[in-house]
mmCIF file of C-alpha atoms in Angstrom:
data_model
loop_
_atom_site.group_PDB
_atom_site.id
_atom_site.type_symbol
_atom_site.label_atom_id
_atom_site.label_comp_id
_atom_site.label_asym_id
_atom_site.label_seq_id
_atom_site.Cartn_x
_atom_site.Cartn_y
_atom_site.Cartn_z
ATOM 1 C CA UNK X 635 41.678 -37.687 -105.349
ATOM 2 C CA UNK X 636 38.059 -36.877 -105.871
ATOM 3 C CA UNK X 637 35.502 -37.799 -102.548
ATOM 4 C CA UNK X 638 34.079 -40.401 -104.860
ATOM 5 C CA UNK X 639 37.542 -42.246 -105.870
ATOM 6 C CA UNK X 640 38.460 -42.229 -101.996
ATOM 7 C CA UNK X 641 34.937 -43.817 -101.023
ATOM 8 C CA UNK X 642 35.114 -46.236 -103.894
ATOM 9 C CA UNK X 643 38.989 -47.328 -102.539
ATOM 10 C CA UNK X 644 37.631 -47.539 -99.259
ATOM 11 C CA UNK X 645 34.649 -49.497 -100.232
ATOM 12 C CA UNK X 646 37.345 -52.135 -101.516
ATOM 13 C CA UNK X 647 39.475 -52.272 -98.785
ATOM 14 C CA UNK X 648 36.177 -52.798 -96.459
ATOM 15 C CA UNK X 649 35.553 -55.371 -98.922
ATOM 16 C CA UNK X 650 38.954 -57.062 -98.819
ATOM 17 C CA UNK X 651 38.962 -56.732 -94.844
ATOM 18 C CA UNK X 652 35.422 -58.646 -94.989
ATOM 19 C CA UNK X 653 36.639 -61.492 -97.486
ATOM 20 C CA UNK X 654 39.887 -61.939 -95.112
ATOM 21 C CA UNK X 655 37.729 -63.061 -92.249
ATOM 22 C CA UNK X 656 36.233 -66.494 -93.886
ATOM 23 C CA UNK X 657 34.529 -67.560 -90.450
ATOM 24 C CA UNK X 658 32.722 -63.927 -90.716
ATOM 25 C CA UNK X 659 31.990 -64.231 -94.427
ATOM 26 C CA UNK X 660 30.974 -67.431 -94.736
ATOM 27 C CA UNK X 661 28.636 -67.299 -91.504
ATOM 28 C CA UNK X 662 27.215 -63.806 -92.785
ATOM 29 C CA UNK X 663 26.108 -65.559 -96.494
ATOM 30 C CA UNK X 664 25.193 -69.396 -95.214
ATOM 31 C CA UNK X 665 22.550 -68.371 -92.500
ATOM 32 C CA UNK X 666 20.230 -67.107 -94.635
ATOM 33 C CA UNK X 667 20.640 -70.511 -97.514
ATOM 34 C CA UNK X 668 20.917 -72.543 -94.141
ATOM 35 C CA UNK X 669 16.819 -70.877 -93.098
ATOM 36 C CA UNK X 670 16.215 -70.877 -96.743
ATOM 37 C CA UNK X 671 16.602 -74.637 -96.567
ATOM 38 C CA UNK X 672 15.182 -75.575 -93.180
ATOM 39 C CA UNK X 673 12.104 -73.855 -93.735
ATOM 40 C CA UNK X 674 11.376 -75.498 -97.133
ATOM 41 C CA UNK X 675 12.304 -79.004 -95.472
ATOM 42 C CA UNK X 676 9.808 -78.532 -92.247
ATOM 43 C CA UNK X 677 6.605 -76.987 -94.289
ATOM 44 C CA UNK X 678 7.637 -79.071 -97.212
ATOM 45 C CA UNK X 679 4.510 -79.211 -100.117
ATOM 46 C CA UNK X 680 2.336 -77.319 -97.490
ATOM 47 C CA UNK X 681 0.732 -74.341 -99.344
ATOM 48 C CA UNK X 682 0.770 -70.697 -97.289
ATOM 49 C CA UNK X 683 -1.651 -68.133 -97.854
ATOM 50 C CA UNK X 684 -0.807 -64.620 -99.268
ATOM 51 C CA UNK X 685 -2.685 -61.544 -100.865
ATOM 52 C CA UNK X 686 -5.360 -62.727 -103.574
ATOM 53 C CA UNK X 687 -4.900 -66.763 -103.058
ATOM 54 C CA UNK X 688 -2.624 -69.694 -101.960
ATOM 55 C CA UNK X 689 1.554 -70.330 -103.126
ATOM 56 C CA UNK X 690 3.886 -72.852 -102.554
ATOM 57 C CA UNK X 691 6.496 -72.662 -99.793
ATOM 58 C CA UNK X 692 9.069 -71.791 -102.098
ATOM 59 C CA UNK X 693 7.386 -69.223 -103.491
ATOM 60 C CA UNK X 694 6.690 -67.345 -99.937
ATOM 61 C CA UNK X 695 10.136 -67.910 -98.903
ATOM 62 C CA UNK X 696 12.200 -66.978 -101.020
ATOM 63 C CA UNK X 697 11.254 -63.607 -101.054
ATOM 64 C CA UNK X 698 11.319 -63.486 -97.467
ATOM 65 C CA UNK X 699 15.171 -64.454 -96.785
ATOM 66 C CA UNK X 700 15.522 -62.123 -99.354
ATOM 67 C CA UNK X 701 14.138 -59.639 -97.038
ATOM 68 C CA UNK X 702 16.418 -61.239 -94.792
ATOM 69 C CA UNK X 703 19.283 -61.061 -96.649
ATOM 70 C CA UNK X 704 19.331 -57.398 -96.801
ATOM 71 C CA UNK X 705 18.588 -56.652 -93.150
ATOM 72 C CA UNK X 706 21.055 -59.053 -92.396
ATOM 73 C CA UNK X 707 23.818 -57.249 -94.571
ATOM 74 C CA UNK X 708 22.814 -53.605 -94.160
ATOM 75 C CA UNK X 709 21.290 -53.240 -90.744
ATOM 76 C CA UNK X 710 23.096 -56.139 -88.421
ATOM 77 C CA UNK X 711 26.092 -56.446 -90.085
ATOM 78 C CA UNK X 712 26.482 -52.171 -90.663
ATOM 79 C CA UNK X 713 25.868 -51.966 -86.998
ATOM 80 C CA UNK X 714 28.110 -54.630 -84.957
ATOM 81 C CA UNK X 715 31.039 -53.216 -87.668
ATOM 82 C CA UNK X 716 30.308 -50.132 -87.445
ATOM 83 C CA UNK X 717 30.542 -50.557 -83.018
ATOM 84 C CA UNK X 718 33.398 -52.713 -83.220
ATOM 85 C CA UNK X 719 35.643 -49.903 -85.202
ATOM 86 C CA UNK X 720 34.219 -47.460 -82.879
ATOM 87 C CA UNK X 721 35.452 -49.514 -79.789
ATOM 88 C CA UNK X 722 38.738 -50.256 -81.071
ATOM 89 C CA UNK X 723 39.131 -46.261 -81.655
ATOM 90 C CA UNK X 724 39.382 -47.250 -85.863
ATOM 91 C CA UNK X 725 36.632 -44.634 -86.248
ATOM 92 C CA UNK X 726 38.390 -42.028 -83.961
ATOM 93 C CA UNK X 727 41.471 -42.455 -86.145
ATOM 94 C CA UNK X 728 40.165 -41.997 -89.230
ATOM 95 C CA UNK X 729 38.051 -38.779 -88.417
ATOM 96 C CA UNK X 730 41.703 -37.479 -87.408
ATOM 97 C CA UNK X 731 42.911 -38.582 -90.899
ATOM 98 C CA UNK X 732 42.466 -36.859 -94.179
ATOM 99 C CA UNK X 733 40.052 -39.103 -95.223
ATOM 100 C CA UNK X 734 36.722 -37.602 -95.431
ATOM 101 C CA UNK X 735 34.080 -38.875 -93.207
ATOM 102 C CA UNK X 736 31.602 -39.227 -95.672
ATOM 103 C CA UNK X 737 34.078 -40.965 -98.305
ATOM 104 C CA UNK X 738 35.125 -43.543 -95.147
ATOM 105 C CA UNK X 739 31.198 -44.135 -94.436
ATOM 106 C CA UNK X 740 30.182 -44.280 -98.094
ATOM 107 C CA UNK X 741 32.958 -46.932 -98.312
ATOM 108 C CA UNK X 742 31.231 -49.275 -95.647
ATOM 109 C CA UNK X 743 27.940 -48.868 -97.308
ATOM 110 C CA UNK X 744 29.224 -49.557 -100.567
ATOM 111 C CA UNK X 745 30.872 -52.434 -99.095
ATOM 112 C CA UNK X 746 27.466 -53.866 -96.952
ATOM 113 C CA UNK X 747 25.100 -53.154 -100.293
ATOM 114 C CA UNK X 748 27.458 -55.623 -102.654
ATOM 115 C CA UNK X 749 26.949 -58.333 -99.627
ATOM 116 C CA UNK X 750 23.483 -58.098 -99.807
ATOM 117 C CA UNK X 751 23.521 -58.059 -103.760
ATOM 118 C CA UNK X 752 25.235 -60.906 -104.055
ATOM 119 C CA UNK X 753 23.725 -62.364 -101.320
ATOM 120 C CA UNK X 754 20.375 -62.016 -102.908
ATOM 121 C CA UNK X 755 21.984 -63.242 -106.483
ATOM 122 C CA UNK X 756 22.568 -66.166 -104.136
ATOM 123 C CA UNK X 757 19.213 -66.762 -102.744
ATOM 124 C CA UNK X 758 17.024 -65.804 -105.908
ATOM 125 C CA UNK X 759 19.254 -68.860 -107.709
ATOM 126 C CA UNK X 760 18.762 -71.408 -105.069
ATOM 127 C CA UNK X 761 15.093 -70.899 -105.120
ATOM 128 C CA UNK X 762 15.103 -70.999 -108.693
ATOM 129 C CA UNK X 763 17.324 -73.993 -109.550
ATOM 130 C CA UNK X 764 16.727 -75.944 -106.503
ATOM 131 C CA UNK X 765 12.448 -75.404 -105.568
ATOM 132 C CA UNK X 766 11.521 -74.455 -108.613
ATOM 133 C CA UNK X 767 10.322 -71.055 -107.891
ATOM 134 C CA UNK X 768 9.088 -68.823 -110.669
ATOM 135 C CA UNK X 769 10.262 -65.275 -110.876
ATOM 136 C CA UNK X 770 7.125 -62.582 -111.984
ATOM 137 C CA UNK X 771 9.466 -61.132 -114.927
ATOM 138 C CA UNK X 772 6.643 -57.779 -114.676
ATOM 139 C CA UNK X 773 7.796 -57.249 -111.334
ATOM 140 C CA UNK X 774 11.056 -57.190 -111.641
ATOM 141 C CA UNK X 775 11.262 -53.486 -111.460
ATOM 142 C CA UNK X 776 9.413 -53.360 -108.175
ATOM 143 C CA UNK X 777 11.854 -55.843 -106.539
ATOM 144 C CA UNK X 778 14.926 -53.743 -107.265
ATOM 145 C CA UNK X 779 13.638 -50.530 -106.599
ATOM 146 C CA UNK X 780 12.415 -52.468 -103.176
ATOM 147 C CA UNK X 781 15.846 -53.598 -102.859
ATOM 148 C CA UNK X 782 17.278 -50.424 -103.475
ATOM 149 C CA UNK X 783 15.338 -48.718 -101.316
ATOM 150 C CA UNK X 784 15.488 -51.047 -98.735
ATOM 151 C CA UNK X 785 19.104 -51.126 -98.224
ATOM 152 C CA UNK X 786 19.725 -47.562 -98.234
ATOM 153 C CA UNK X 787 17.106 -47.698 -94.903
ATOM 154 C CA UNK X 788 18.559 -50.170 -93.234
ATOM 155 C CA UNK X 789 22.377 -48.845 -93.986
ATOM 156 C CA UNK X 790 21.032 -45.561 -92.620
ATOM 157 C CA UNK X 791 19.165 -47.488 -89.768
ATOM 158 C CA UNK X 792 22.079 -49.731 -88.682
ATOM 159 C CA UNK X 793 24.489 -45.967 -88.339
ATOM 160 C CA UNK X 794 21.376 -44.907 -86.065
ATOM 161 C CA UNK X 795 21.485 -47.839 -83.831
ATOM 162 C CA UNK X 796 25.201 -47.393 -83.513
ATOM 163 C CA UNK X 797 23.959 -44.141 -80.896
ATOM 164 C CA UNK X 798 22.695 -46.119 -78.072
ATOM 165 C CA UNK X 799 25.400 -48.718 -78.465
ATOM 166 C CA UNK X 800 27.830 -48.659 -75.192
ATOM 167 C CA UNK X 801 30.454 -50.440 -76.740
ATOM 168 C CA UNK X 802 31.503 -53.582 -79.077
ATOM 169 C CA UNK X 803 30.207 -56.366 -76.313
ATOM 170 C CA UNK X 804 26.694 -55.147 -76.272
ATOM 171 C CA UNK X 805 26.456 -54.848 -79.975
ATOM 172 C CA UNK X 806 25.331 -58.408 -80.795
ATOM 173 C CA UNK X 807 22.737 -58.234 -78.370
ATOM 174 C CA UNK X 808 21.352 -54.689 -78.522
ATOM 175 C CA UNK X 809 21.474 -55.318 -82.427
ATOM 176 C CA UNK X 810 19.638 -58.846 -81.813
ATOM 177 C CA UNK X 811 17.306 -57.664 -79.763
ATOM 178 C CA UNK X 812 15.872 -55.223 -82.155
ATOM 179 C CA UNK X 813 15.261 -57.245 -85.005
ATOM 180 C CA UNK X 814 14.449 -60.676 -83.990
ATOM 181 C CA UNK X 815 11.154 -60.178 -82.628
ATOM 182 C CA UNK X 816 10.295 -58.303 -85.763
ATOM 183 C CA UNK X 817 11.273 -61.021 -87.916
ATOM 184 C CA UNK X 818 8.827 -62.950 -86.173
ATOM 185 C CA UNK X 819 5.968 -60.925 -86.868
ATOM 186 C CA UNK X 820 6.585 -59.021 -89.698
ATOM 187 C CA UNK X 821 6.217 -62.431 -92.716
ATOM 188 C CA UNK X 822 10.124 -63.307 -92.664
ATOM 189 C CA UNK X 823 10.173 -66.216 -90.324
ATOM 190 C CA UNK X 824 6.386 -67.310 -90.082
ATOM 191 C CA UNK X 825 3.387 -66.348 -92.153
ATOM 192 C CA UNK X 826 1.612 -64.124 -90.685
ATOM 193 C CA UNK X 827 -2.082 -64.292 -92.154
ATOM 194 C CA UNK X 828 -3.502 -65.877 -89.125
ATOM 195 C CA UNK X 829 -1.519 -63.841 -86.674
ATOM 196 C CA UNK X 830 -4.089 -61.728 -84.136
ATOM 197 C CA UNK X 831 -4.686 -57.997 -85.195
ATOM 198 C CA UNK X 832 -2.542 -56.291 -82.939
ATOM 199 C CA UNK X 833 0.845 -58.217 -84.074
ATOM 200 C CA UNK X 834 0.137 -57.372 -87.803
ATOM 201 C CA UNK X 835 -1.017 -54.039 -86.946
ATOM 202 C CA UNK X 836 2.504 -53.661 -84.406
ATOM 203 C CA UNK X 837 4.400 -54.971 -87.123
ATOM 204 C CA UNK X 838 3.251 -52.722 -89.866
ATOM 205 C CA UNK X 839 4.786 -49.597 -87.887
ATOM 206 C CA UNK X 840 8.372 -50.808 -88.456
ATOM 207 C CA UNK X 841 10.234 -51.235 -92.168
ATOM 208 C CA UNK X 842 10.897 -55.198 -91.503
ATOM 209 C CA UNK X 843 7.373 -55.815 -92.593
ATOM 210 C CA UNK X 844 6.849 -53.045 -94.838
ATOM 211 C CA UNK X 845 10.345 -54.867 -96.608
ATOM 212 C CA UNK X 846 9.178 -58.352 -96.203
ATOM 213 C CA UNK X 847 5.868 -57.437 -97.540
ATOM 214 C CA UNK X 848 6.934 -55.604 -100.623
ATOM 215 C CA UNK X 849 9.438 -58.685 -101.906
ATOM 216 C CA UNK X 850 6.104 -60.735 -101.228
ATOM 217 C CA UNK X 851 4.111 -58.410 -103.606
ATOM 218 C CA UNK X 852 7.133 -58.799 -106.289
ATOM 219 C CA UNK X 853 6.491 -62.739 -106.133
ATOM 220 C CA UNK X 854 3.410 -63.271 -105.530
ATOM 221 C CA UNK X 855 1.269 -64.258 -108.814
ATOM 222 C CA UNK X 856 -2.101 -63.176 -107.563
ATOM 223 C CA UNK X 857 -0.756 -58.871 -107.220
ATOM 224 C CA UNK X 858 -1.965 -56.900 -109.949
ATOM 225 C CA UNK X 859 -0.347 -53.811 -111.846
ATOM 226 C CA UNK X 860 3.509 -53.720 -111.142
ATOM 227 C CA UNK X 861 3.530 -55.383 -108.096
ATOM 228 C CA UNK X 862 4.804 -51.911 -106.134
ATOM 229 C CA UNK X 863 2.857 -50.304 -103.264
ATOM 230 C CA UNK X 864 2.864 -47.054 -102.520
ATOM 231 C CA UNK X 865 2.236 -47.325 -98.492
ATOM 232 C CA UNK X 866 5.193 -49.749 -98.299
ATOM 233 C CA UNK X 867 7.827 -47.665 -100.288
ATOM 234 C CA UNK X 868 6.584 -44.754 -97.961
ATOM 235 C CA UNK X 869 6.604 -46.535 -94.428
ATOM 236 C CA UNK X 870 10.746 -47.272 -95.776
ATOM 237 C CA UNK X 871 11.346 -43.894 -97.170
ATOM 238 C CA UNK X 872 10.148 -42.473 -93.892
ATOM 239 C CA UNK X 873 12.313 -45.121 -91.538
ATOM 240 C CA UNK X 874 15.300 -44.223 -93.850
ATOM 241 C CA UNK X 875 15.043 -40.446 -93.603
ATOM 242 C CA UNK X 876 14.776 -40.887 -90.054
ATOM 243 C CA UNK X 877 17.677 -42.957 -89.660
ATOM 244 C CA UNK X 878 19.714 -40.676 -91.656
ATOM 245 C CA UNK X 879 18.673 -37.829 -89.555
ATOM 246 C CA UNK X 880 19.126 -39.823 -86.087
ATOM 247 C CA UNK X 881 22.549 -41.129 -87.578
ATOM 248 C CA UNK X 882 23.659 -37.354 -88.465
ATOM 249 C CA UNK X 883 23.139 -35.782 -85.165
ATOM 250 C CA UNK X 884 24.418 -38.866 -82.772
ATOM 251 C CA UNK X 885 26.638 -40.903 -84.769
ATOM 252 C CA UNK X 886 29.966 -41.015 -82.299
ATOM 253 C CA UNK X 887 33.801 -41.614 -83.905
ATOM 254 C CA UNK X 888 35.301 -41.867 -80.736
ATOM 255 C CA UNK X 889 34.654 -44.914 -77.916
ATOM 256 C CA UNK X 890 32.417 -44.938 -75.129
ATOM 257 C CA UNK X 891 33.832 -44.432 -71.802
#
C-alpha cells in the first residue's frame, strides 16, 4: 500500500478509536456549544464593538468558538493524544512497525482536522438556526482558507508542545496552561476592544488572536474587500512553520523516563 492509503486507514482507525470513547467525544464537541450558549445567555441583546462599528452577540461569538473549536481539536486535543500514546509506549511501537511515521502522524491529523470540521459545521448551524446570525456569503473564502490554515498550525503546534511534555499526567495542565490565558486576551472569551495596550499588543504575538481575529474579519459586516488580512495569515503561517520545524527536530516516540 501507497503512504497515502496507510495514512488515510490510519486516519480511520484514529477516528473509530475517538468515536469509541463517548465520554471523550461528547465532552470534546459539547464544550464549545455549552460556551457558545452561556455566553449568548449572560451578554444577551448587549451589542460588542468590533472593527468599523457595533454587532450583536451572536454575531461576535460565533466566530470566536469557532476559533475555539479548532484550537480545541487541533492543538489540545493533538497534544494530550499525542502524550498519552507516547506514555503508554503506543508511539514507540509503531515507529518499530512498518508503518511509516509520517503515514501514522498524517493519520492523527487527518483524524483531529474532521473533529474540528464538523465541529465547526456544528457551531456555524447553531448560530445560524438558533441566534439568528448572518453568514457574509463574500467571505466565505476567507473563513476556509482561515480554517485551513489555522488547523494545519495548531496540528503542527500541538506535535511541538508534545517536546517539553514529561509524561501523560502533566499533559492536561502543561497543555492548559498555554492556551487559557490566551483565550482570554486574544477576542475568544471576552472582547477585547477596551482591553489596555499591552494585553492586545501581548496577544497579537501568538496565533490565538491572529485566529480569533481573522474568523472575526470573515463575520463581521463592517470589513471591506474579502474579508482576509494579510498580517494575520502571516503571524499563522509563521507559528505553523515553526511548529513544524520545533516538532521535526524534538518530537519523541519513546516515553519519558
Amino acid at each position: 500500500m501507497t503512504t497515502l492509503k496507510l495514512m488515510l486507514r490510519q486516519a480511520l482507525y484514529e477516528n473509530r478509536a475517538f468515536w469509541r470513547n463517548p465520554a471523550a467525544a461528547f465532552f470534546t464537541f459539547i464544550f464549545p456549544l455549552m460556551f457558545l450558549v452561556i455566553f449568548n445567555v449572560v451578554f444577551g441583546d448587549n451589542e460588542i464593538e468590533v472593527s468599523g462599528g457595533r454587532v450583536d452577540t451572536s454575531t461576535f461569538y460565533v466566530p470566536a468558538i469557532i476559533a475555539l473549536s479548532v484550537i480545541n481539536t487541533c492543538f489540545t486535543g493533538m497534544a494530550q493524544t499525542v502524550a498519552f500514546a507516547r506514555d503508554r509506549g503506543v508511539l514507540k511501537r509503531v515507529r518499530g512497525a512498518p508503518l511509516p511515521p509520517v503515514a501514522y502522524l498524517g493519520g492523527r491529523i487527518t483524524q483531529s482536522v474532521w473533529s474540528m470540521i464538523l465541529l465547526v459545521t456544528i457551531v456555524l448551524g447553531a448560530g445560524m438556526v438558533f441566534y439568528g446570525v448572518d453568514v457574509q456569503t463574500d467571505k466565505l473564502p476567507a473563513a476556509f482558507a482561515v480554517l485551513v490554515i489555522g488547523a494545519a498550525t495548531f496540528c503542527a503546534l500541538g506535535l511541538a508542545i508534545t517536546a517539553i511534555i514529561p509524561n501523560a499526567d502533566a499533559a492536561p495542565a502543561i497543555v492548559n496552561a498555554t492556551i487559557l490565558p490566551l483565550l482570554f486576551i486574544s477576542d475568544v472569551f471576552i472582547p477585547t476592544a477596551n482591553s489596555p495596550h499591552w494585553i492586545t499588543s501581548l496577544a497579537s504575538v501568538f496565533p490565538v488572536s491572529h485566529m480569533a481575529g481573522a474568523l472575526h474579519d470573515a463575520f463581521n459586516p463592517y470589513t471591506p474587500g474579502s474579508g482576509l488580512v494579510a498580517k494575520d495569515v502571516i503571524v499563522l503561517v509563521a507559528w505553523g512553520v515553526a511548529g513544524a520545524v520545533i516538532a521535526a527536530r524534538y518530537f519523541s516516540w519513546e516515553p519519558r523516563r
